Amino acid sequence: MANKKFDAGSAKRLNQAHPLLQKLMNAARDKVEFVILDSQRGRAAQEYAFKKGHSKVHFGNSAHNWSPSVAVDIAPGTNPAKINWNRKGDFIALGKVIVPLAKEMGIPIRWLGDPNGDGSPADGWDFPHYELSPWRSFAKRDCKLFGE
């Protein structure tokens, strides 16, 4: 697969992400099909995610709350409406492409499908989530709180 472009929605969300994440995700898209589900989240969206149990933290404490965002959520495939959230193996396969590619490109990331980076998803809890690492350093240096 070469020169594959993201759909308009994914491209828009990716454009809200840190340039290093944009570089990585564009390079990964040449290797595997996936969509960008989320990048930046303002206060209302973050609090909604927290209330629904989709996030463990309140606004200001998520890598998604920065401009540009220092995190993206992605899912395998080309249609967000057809994501099978029960097929964790699809998310793991995606991580097995993106994590080594980030290392090869010298882009420090943390994938919450393998948060301790030991190569095993046994400790994973947020398989769509990729963030620059350590994200707080990137946020402090390159970003401002989104919507503040």
CSV table of N, CA and C in Angstrom, one decimal:
chain,number,residue,atom,x,y,z
A,1,MET,N,0.9,-1.2,0.0
A,1,MET,CA,0.0,0.0,0.0
A,1,MET,C,0.9,1.2,0.0
A,2,ALA,N,0.8,2.1,-1.0
A,2,ALA,CA,1.6,3.3,-1.0
A,2,ALA,C,0.8,4.5,-1.3
A,3,ASN,N,1.2,5.6,-0.7
A,3,ASN,CA,0.5,6.9,-0.9
A,3,ASN,C,-1.0,6.9,-0.6
A,4,LYS,N,-1.4,6.2,0.4
A,4,LYS,CA,-2.8,6.1,0.8
A,4,LYS,C,-3.1,7.4,1.6
A,5,LYS,N,-4.2,8.0,1.2
A,5,LYS,CA,-4.6,9.2,1.9
A,5,LYS,C,-5.7,8.9,2.9
A,6,PHE,N,-5.8,9.7,3.9
A,6,PHE,CA,-6.9,9.6,4.9
A,6,PHE,C,-8.1,10.2,4.3
A,7,ASP,N,-9.3,9.8,4.8
A,7,ASP,CA,-10.6,10.4,4.4
A,7,ASP,C,-10.6,11.8,5.0
A,8,ALA,N,-11.5,12.6,4.6
A,8,ALA,CA,-11.5,14.0,5.0
A,8,ALA,C,-11.6,14.2,6.6
A,9,GLY,N,-12.5,13.4,7.2
A,9,GLY,CA,-12.6,13.5,8.7
A,9,GLY,C,-11.4,13.2,9.4
A,10,SER,N,-10.7,12.1,9.0
A,10,SER,CA,-9.4,11.7,9.6
A,10,SER,C,-8.4,12.7,9.4
A,11,ALA,N,-8.3,13.3,8.2
A,11,ALA,CA,-7.3,14.3,7.8
A,11,ALA,C,-7.5,15.5,8.7
A,12,LYS,N,-8.8,15.9,8.9
A,12,LYS,CA,-9.1,17.1,9.7
A,12,LYS,C,-8.6,16.9,11.1
A,13,ARG,N,-8.9,15.7,11.7
A,13,ARG,CA,-8.5,15.4,13.1
A,13,ARG,C,-7.0,15.3,13.2
A,14,LEU,N,-6.3,14.7,12.2
A,14,LEU,CA,-4.9,14.6,12.2
A,14,LEU,C,-4.2,16.0,12.1
A,15,ASN,N,-4.8,16.9,11.4
A,15,ASN,CA,-4.2,18.2,11.3
A,15,ASN,C,-4.3,19.0,12.6
A,16,GLN,N,-5.0,18.5,13.6
A,16,GLN,CA,-5.1,19.1,14.9
A,16,GLN,C,-4.0,18.6,15.8
A,17,ALA,N,-3.3,17.6,15.3
A,17,ALA,CA,-2.3,16.9,16.2
A,17,ALA,C,-0.9,17.5,16.0
A,18,HIS,N,0.0,17.2,16.9
A,18,HIS,CA,1.4,17.7,16.9
A,18,HIS,C,2.0,17.2,15.5
A,19,PRO,N,2.9,18.0,15.0
A,19,PRO,CA,3.6,17.7,13.7
A,19,PRO,C,4.2,16.3,13.7
A,20,LEU,N,4.8,15.9,14.9
A,20,LEU,CA,5.4,14.6,14.9
A,20,LEU,C,4.4,13.5,14.8
A,21,LEU,N,3.2,13.6,15.4
A,21,LEU,CA,2.2,12.6,15.2
A,21,LEU,C,1.7,12.6,13.8
A,22,GLN,N,1.6,13.8,13.2
A,22,GLN,CA,1.1,13.9,11.8
A,22,GLN,C,2.1,13.1,10.9
A,23,LYS,N,3.4,13.3,11.1
A,23,LYS,CA,4.4,12.7,10.3
A,23,LYS,C,4.3,11.1,10.5
A,24,LEU,N,4.2,10.7,11.7
A,24,LEU,CA,4.1,9.2,12.0
A,24,LEU,C,2.9,8.6,11.4
A,25,MET,N,1.7,9.2,11.6
A,25,MET,CA,0.5,8.7,11.1
A,25,MET,C,0.4,8.7,9.6
A,26,ASN,N,0.9,9.7,9.0
A,26,ASN,CA,0.9,9.7,7.5
A,26,ASN,C,1.9,8.6,7.0
A,27,ALA,N,3.0,8.4,7.6
A,27,ALA,CA,3.9,7.3,7.2
A,27,ALA,C,3.3,5.9,7.5
A,28,ALA,N,2.6,5.8,8.6
A,28,ALA,CA,1.9,4.5,8.9
A,28,ALA,C,0.8,4.2,7.9
A,29,ARG,N,0.1,5.2,7.5
A,29,ARG,CA,-1.0,5.1,6.6
A,29,ARG,C,-0.6,4.4,5.2
A,30,ASP,N,0.7,4.6,4.9
A,30,ASP,CA,1.2,4.0,3.7
A,30,ASP,C,1.4,2.5,3.9
A,31,LYS,N,1.4,2.0,5.1
A,31,LYS,CA,1.6,0.6,5.4
A,31,LYS,C,0.3,-0.1,5.8
A,32,VAL,N,-0.6,0.6,6.4
A,32,VAL,CA,-1.8,-0.1,6.9
A,32,VAL,C,-3.0,0.9,6.9
A,33,GLU,N,-4.2,0.3,6.7
A,33,GLU,CA,-5.4,1.2,6.7
A,33,GLU,C,-5.9,1.4,8.1
A,34,PHE,N,-6.2,2.7,8.4
A,34,PHE,CA,-6.8,3.0,9.7
A,34,PHE,C,-7.4,4.4,9.6
A,35,VAL,N,-8.2,4.8,10.6
A,35,VAL,CA,-8.8,6.1,10.6
A,35,VAL,C,-8.4,6.8,11.9
A,36,ILE,N,-8.4,8.1,11.9
A,36,ILE,CA,-8.1,8.9,13.0
A,36,ILE,C,-9.5,9.2,13.7
A,37,LEU,N,-9.7,8.8,14.9
A,37,LEU,CA,-10.9,8.9,15.6
A,37,LEU,C,-11.0,10.2,16.4
A,38,ASP,N,-9.8,10.6,16.9
A,38,ASP,CA,-9.8,11.8,17.8
A,38,ASP,C,-8.4,12.3,17.9
A,39,SER,N,-8.3,13.6,18.2
A,39,SER,CA,-7.0,14.2,18.5
A,39,SER,C,-7.3,15.3,19.6
A,40,GLN,N,-7.6,16.5,19.2
A,40,GLN,CA,-7.9,17.5,20.2
A,40,GLN,C,-9.2,17.4,20.9
A,41,ARG,N,-9.3,17.6,22.2
A,41,ARG,CA,-10.5,17.7,22.9
A,41,ARG,C,-10.6,18.9,23.8
A,42,GLY,N,-11.6,19.7,23.7
A,42,GLY,CA,-11.8,20.8,24.6
A,42,GLY,C,-12.4,20.3,25.9
A,43,ARG,N,-12.7,21.3,26.7
A,43,ARG,CA,-13.2,21.0,28.1
A,43,ARG,C,-14.5,20.2,28.0
A,44,ALA,N,-15.5,20.6,27.2
A,44,ALA,CA,-16.7,19.9,27.2
A,44,ALA,C,-16.6,18.4,26.7
A,45,ALA,N,-15.8,18.3,25.7
A,45,ALA,CA,-15.6,16.9,25.1
A,45,ALA,C,-14.8,16.0,26.1
A,46,GLN,N,-13.8,16.6,26.8
A,46,GLN,CA,-13.0,15.8,27.7
A,46,GLN,C,-13.9,15.4,28.9
A,47,GLU,N,-14.7,16.3,29.4
A,47,GLU,CA,-15.6,16.0,30.6
A,47,GLU,C,-16.6,15.0,30.2
A,48,TYR,N,-17.1,15.0,29.0
A,48,TYR,CA,-18.1,14.0,28.5
A,48,TYR,C,-17.4,12.7,28.4
A,49,ALA,N,-16.1,12.6,27.8
A,49,ALA,CA,-15.4,11.4,27.8
A,49,ALA,C,-15.1,10.8,29.2
A,50,PHE,N,-14.8,11.7,30.1
A,50,PHE,CA,-14.6,11.2,31.5
A,50,PHE,C,-15.9,10.7,32.1
A,51,LYS,N,-17.0,11.4,31.9
A,51,LYS,CA,-18.3,11.0,32.5
A,51,LYS,C,-18.7,9.6,31.9
A,52,LYS,N,-18.5,9.4,30.6
A,52,LYS,CA,-18.9,8.1,29.9
A,52,LYS,C,-17.9,7.0,30.2
A,53,GLY,N,-16.8,7.3,30.9
A,53,GLY,CA,-15.8,6.2,31.2
A,53,GLY,C,-14.8,6.0,30.1
A,54,HIS,N,-14.8,6.9,29.1
A,54,HIS,CA,-13.9,6.7,28.0
A,54,HIS,C,-12.5,7.4,28.3
A,55,SER,N,-12.4,8.1,29.3
A,55,SER,CA,-11.2,8.7,29.8
A,55,SER,C,-11.1,8.6,31.3
A,56,LYS,N,-9.9,8.5,31.8
A,56,LYS,CA,-9.7,8.4,33.2
A,56,LYS,C,-9.4,9.7,33.9
A,57,VAL,N,-9.4,10.8,33.1
A,57,VAL,CA,-8.9,12.1,33.7
A,57,VAL,C,-9.9,13.2,33.2
A,58,HIS,N,-9.8,14.3,34.0
A,58,HIS,CA,-10.6,15.5,33.7
A,58,HIS,C,-9.8,16.4,32.7
A,59,PHE,N,-10.4,17.4,32.2
A,59,PHE,CA,-9.8,18.4,31.3
A,59,PHE,C,-8.5,18.9,31.9
A,60,GLY,N,-7.5,19.0,31.0
A,60,GLY,CA,-6.2,19.6,31.4
A,60,GLY,C,-5.2,18.5,31.8
A,61,ASN,N,-5.7,17.3,32.0
A,61,ASN,CA,-4.8,16.2,32.4
A,61,ASN,C,-4.8,15.1,31.4
A,62,SER,N,-5.3,15.4,30.2
A,62,SER,CA,-5.2,14.4,29.0
A,62,SER,C,-4.3,15.0,27.9
A,63,ALA,N,-3.6,14.1,27.3
A,63,ALA,CA,-2.8,14.5,26.2
A,63,ALA,C,-3.6,15.0,25.0
A,64,HIS,N,-4.9,14.7,25.0
A,64,HIS,CA,-5.8,15.2,24.0
A,64,HIS,C,-6.2,16.7,24.2
A,65,ASN,N,-6.0,17.3,25.3
A,65,ASN,CA,-6.5,18.6,25.7
A,65,ASN,C,-5.6,19.7,25.2
A,66,TRP,N,-4.6,19.5,24.3
A,66,TRP,CA,-3.7,20.5,24.0
A,66,TRP,C,-3.8,20.8,22.5
A,67,SER,N,-3.3,22.0,22.2
A,67,SER,CA,-3.2,22.5,20.8
A,67,SER,C,-1.8,22.9,20.4
A,68,PRO,N,-1.2,22.1,19.5
A,68,PRO,CA,-1.8,20.9,18.9
A,68,PRO,C,-1.8,19.7,19.9
A,69,SER,N,-2.7,18.8,19.6
A,69,SER,CA,-2.8,17.6,20.4
A,69,SER,C,-1.6,16.8,20.4
A,70,VAL,N,-1.2,16.3,21.6
A,70,VAL,CA,-0.1,15.4,21.7
A,70,VAL,C,-0.5,13.9,21.8
A,71,ALA,N,-1.8,13.7,21.4
A,71,ALA,CA,-2.3,12.3,21.3
A,71,ALA,C,-3.3,12.2,20.2
A,72,VAL,N,-3.4,10.9,19.7
A,72,VAL,CA,-4.4,10.6,18.7
A,72,VAL,C,-5.0,9.3,19.1
A,73,ASP,N,-6.3,9.1,18.8
A,73,ASP,CA,-6.9,7.8,18.9
A,73,ASP,C,-7.2,7.3,17.5
A,74,ILE,N,-6.9,6.1,17.2
A,74,ILE,CA,-7.0,5.6,15.8
A,74,ILE,C,-7.7,4.2,15.9
A,75,ALA,N,-8.2,3.8,14.8
A,75,ALA,CA,-8.8,2.4,14.7
A,75,ALA,C,-8.5,1.8,13.3
A,76,PRO,N,-8.4,0.5,13.3
A,76,PRO,CA,-8.2,-0.2,12.0
A,76,PRO,C,-9.4,0.0,11.1
A,77,GLY,N,-9.1,0.0,9.8
A,77,GLY,CA,-10.1,0.0,8.8
A,77,GLY,C,-10.2,1.4,8.2
A,78,THR,N,-11.3,1.6,7.4
A,78,THR,CA,-11.5,2.8,6.7
A,78,THR,C,-12.8,3.5,7.0
A,79,ASN,N,-13.6,2.8,7.8
A,79,ASN,CA,-15.0,3.4,8.1
A,79,ASN,C,-15.2,3.3,9.6
A,80,PRO,N,-15.2,4.5,10.3
A,80,PRO,CA,-15.4,4.5,11.7
A,80,PRO,C,-16.7,3.9,12.2
A,81,ALA,N,-17.7,3.9,11.3
A,81,ALA,CA,-19.0,3.3,11.7
A,81,ALA,C,-19.0,1.8,11.7
A,82,LYS,N,-18.0,1.2,11.2
A,82,LYS,CA,-17.9,-0.2,11.1
A,82,LYS,C,-16.8,-0.8,12.0
A,83,ILE,N,-16.3,0.0,13.0
A,83,ILE,CA,-15.3,-0.5,13.9
A,83,ILE,C,-15.8,-1.6,14.7
A,84,ASN,N,-15.1,-2.8,14.8
A,84,ASN,CA,-15.5,-3.8,15.7
A,84,ASN,C,-14.7,-3.7,16.9
A,85,TRP,N,-15.2,-3.1,18.0
A,85,TRP,CA,-14.5,-2.8,19.2
A,85,TRP,C,-14.1,-4.1,19.9
A,86,ASN,N,-14.8,-5.2,19.6
A,86,ASN,CA,-14.5,-6.5,20.3
A,86,ASN,C,-13.3,-7.2,19.7
A,87,ARG,N,-12.8,-6.8,18.5
A,87,ARG,CA,-11.7,-7.4,17.9
A,87,ARG,C,-10.4,-6.7,18.3
A,88,LYS,N,-10.0,-7.0,19.5
A,88,LYS,CA,-8.8,-6.3,20.1
A,88,LYS,C,-7.6,-6.7,19.3
A,89,GLY,N,-7.6,-7.9,18.7
A,89,GLY,CA,-6.4,-8.3,17.8
A,89,GLY,C,-6.2,-7.3,16.7
A,90,ASP,N,-7.2,-6.7,16.1
A,90,ASP,CA,-7.0,-5.8,15.0
A,90,ASP,C,-6.3,-4.5,15.5
A,91,PHE,N,-6.6,-4.1,16.8
A,91,PHE,CA,-5.9,-2.9,17.3
A,91,PHE,C,-4.5,-3.3,17.7
A,92,ILE,N,-4.3,-4.5,18.1
A,92,ILE,CA,-2.9,-4.9,18.4
A,92,ILE,C,-2.1,-5.0,17.2
A,93,ALA,N,-2.7,-5.5,16.1
A,93,ALA,CA,-1.9,-5.6,14.8
A,93,ALA,C,-1.5,-4.2,14.3
A,94,LEU,N,-2.4,-3.3,14.5
A,94,LEU,CA,-2.1,-1.9,14.2
A,94,LEU,C,-0.9,-1.3,15.0
A,95,GLY,N,-1.0,-1.6,16.3
A,95,GLY,CA,0.1,-1.2,17.2
A,95,GLY,C,1.5,-1.8,16.8
A,96,LYS,N,1.4,-3.1,16.3
A,96,LYS,CA,2.6,-3.7,15.8
A,96,LYS,C,3.2,-3.1,14.6
A,97,VAL,N,2.5,-2.3,13.9
A,97,VAL,CA,3.0,-1.5,12.8
A,97,VAL,C,3.5,-0.2,13.2
A,98,ILE,N,2.7,0.5,14.0
A,98,ILE,CA,3.0,1.9,14.4
A,98,ILE,C,4.1,2.0,15.4
A,99,VAL,N,4.2,1.2,16.4
A,99,VAL,CA,5.2,1.3,17.4
A,99,VAL,C,6.6,1.2,16.8
A,100,PRO,N,6.9,0.1,16.0
A,100,PRO,CA,8.2,0.0,15.4
A,100,PRO,C,8.5,1.1,14.4
A,101,LEU,N,7.5,1.5,13.7
A,101,LEU,CA,7.7,2.6,12.8
A,101,LEU,C,8.1,3.9,13.5
A,102,ALA,N,7.4,4.2,14.6
A,102,ALA,CA,7.8,5.4,15.4
A,102,ALA,C,9.3,5.3,15.8
A,103,LYS,N,9.6,4.1,16.3
A,103,LYS,CA,11.0,3.9,16.7
A,103,LYS,C,12.0,4.1,15.6
A,104,GLU,N,11.7,3.6,14.4
A,104,GLU,CA,12.5,3.7,13.2
A,104,GLU,C,12.6,5.2,12.8
A,105,MET,N,11.6,6.0,13.0
A,105,MET,CA,11.5,7.4,12.6
A,105,MET,C,12.1,8.3,13.7
A,106,GLY,N,12.4,7.7,14.9
A,106,GLY,CA,12.9,8.5,16.0
A,106,GLY,C,11.8,9.4,16.7
A,107,ILE,N,10.6,8.9,16.6
A,107,ILE,CA,9.5,9.7,17.2
A,107,ILE,C,9.1,9.0,18.5
A,108,PRO,N,9.3,9.6,19.7
A,108,PRO,CA,9.0,8.9,20.9
A,108,PRO,C,7.5,8.9,21.2
A,109,ILE,N,6.9,7.7,21.2
A,109,ILE,CA,5.5,7.5,21.5
A,109,ILE,C,5.3,6.5,22.6
A,110,ARG,N,4.1,6.6,23.1
A,110,ARG,CA,3.6,5.6,24.1
A,110,ARG,C,2.3,5.2,23.6
A,111,TRP,N,2.1,3.9,23.4
A,111,TRP,CA,0.8,3.3,23.0
A,111,TRP,C,0.2,2.7,24.2
A,112,LEU,N,-1.1,3.1,24.5
A,112,LEU,CA,-1.7,2.5,25.7
A,112,LEU,C,-2.3,1.1,25.5
A,113,GLY,N,-2.0,0.5,24.4
A,113,GLY,CA,-2.3,-0.9,24.2
A,113,GLY,C,-1.1,-1.7,24.8
A,114,ASP,N,0.0,-1.0,25.0
A,114,ASP,CA,1.2,-1.6,25.7
A,114,ASP,C,1.9,-0.5,26.4
A,115,PRO,N,1.3,0.0,27.5
A,115,PRO,CA,1.8,1.2,28.1
A,115,PRO,C,3.2,1.1,28.7
A,116,ASN,N,3.6,-0.1,29.1
A,116,ASN,CA,5.0,-0.2,29.7
A,116,ASN,C,6.0,-0.5,28.6
A,117,GLY,N,5.5,-0.7,27.3
A,117,GLY,CA,6.4,-0.8,26.2
A,117,GLY,C,7.2,-2.1,26.2
A,118,ASP,N,6.7,-3.2,26.9
A,118,ASP,CA,7.5,-4.4,26.9
A,118,ASP,C,7.1,-5.4,25.8
A,119,GLY,N,6.3,-4.9,24.9
A,119,GLY,CA,6.0,-5.8,23.7
A,119,GLY,C,4.8,-6.7,23.9
A,120,SER,N,4.2,-6.6,25.1
A,120,SER,CA,3.0,-7.4,25.4
A,120,SER,C,1.8,-6.5,25.7
A,121,PRO,N,0.7,-6.8,25.0
A,121,PRO,CA,-0.5,-6.0,25.3
A,121,PRO,C,-1.3,-6.4,26.6
A,122,ALA,N,-0.7,-7.3,27.4
A,122,ALA,CA,-1.4,-7.8,28.6
A,122,ALA,C,-1.8,-6.7,29.5
A,123,ASP,N,-1.0,-5.6,29.6
A,123,ASP,CA,-1.3,-4.5,30.5
A,123,ASP,C,-2.0,-3.3,29.8
A,124,GLY,N,-2.4,-3.5,28.5
A,124,GLY,CA,-3.0,-2.5,27.8
A,124,GLY,C,-4.5,-2.2,28.3
A,125,TRP,N,-4.9,-1.0,28.1
A,125,TRP,CA,-6.3,-0.6,28.5
A,125,TRP,C,-6.9,0.3,27.5
A,126,ASP,N,-6.1,1.0,26.7
A,126,ASP,CA,-6.7,2.0,25.7
A,126,ASP,C,-6.0,1.7,24.4
A,127,PHE,N,-6.5,0.7,23.7
A,127,PHE,CA,-5.8,0.3,22.5
A,127,PHE,C,-5.8,1.2,21.3
A,128,PRO,N,-6.8,2.2,21.2
A,128,PRO,CA,-6.7,3.1,20.1
A,128,PRO,C,-5.7,4.3,20.3
A,129,HIS,N,-5.2,4.5,21.6
A,129,HIS,CA,-4.5,5.7,22.0
A,129,HIS,C,-3.0,5.6,21.8
A,130,TYR,N,-2.5,6.7,21.1
A,130,TYR,CA,-1.1,6.9,20.9
A,130,TYR,C,-0.7,8.3,21.3
A,131,GLU,N,0.3,8.5,22.1
A,131,GLU,CA,0.7,9.8,22.5
A,131,GLU,C,2.2,10.0,22.4
A,132,LEU,N,2.6,11.2,22.2
A,132,LEU,CA,4.0,11.5,22.3
A,132,LEU,C,4.5,11.3,23.7
A,133,SER,N,5.7,10.9,23.9
A,133,SER,CA,6.2,10.5,25.2
A,133,SER,C,7.5,11.1,25.6
A,134,PRO,N,7.6,11.8,26.8
A,134,PRO,CA,6.5,12.0,27.7
A,134,PRO,C,5.6,13.2,27.2
A,135,TRP,N,4.3,13.0,27.2
A,135,TRP,CA,3.4,13.9,26.5
A,135,TRP,C,3.4,15.3,27.3
A,136,ARG,N,3.6,15.3,28.6
A,136,ARG,CA,3.6,16.6,29.3
A,136,ARG,C,4.7,17.5,28.9
A,137,SER,N,5.9,16.9,28.6
A,137,SER,CA,7.0,17.7,28.1
A,137,SER,C,6.7,18.3,26.8
A,138,PHE,N,6.1,17.6,25.9
A,138,PHE,CA,5.7,18.1,24.6
A,138,PHE,C,4.7,19.2,24.7
A,139,ALA,N,3.7,19.0,25.6
A,139,ALA,CA,2.6,19.9,25.8
A,139,ALA,C,3.2,21.2,26.4
A,140,LYS,N,4.1,21.1,27.4
A,140,LYS,CA,4.6,22.3,28.0
A,140,LYS,C,5.5,23.1,27.0
A,141,ARG,N,6.2,22.4,26.2
A,141,ARG,CA,7.1,23.1,25.2
A,141,ARG,C,6.5,23.6,24.0
A,142,ASP,N,5.5,22.8,23.4
A,142,ASP,CA,5.0,23.1,22.1
A,142,ASP,C,3.6,23.5,22.0
A,143,CYS,N,2.8,23.5,23.1
A,143,CYS,CA,1.4,23.5,23.0
A,143,CYS,C,0.8,24.5,24.0
A,144,LYS,N,-0.5,24.7,23.9
A,144,LYS,CA,-1.3,25.5,24.9
A,144,LYS,C,-2.6,24.6,25.1
A,145,LEU,N,-3.2,24.8,26.2
A,145,LEU,CA,-4.5,24.1,26.5
A,145,LEU,C,-5.5,24.5,25.4
A,146,PHE,N,-6.2,23.5,24.8
A,146,PHE,CA,-7.1,23.7,23.8
A,146,PHE,C,-8.4,24.4,24.3
A,147,GLY,N,-8.7,25.6,23.6
A,147,GLY,CA,-9.9,26.3,24.0
A,147,GLY,C,-9.8,27.2,25.2
A,148,GLU,N,-8.6,27.3,25.7
A,148,GLU,CA,-8.4,28.2,26.9
A,148,GLU,C,-7.8,29.5,26.5
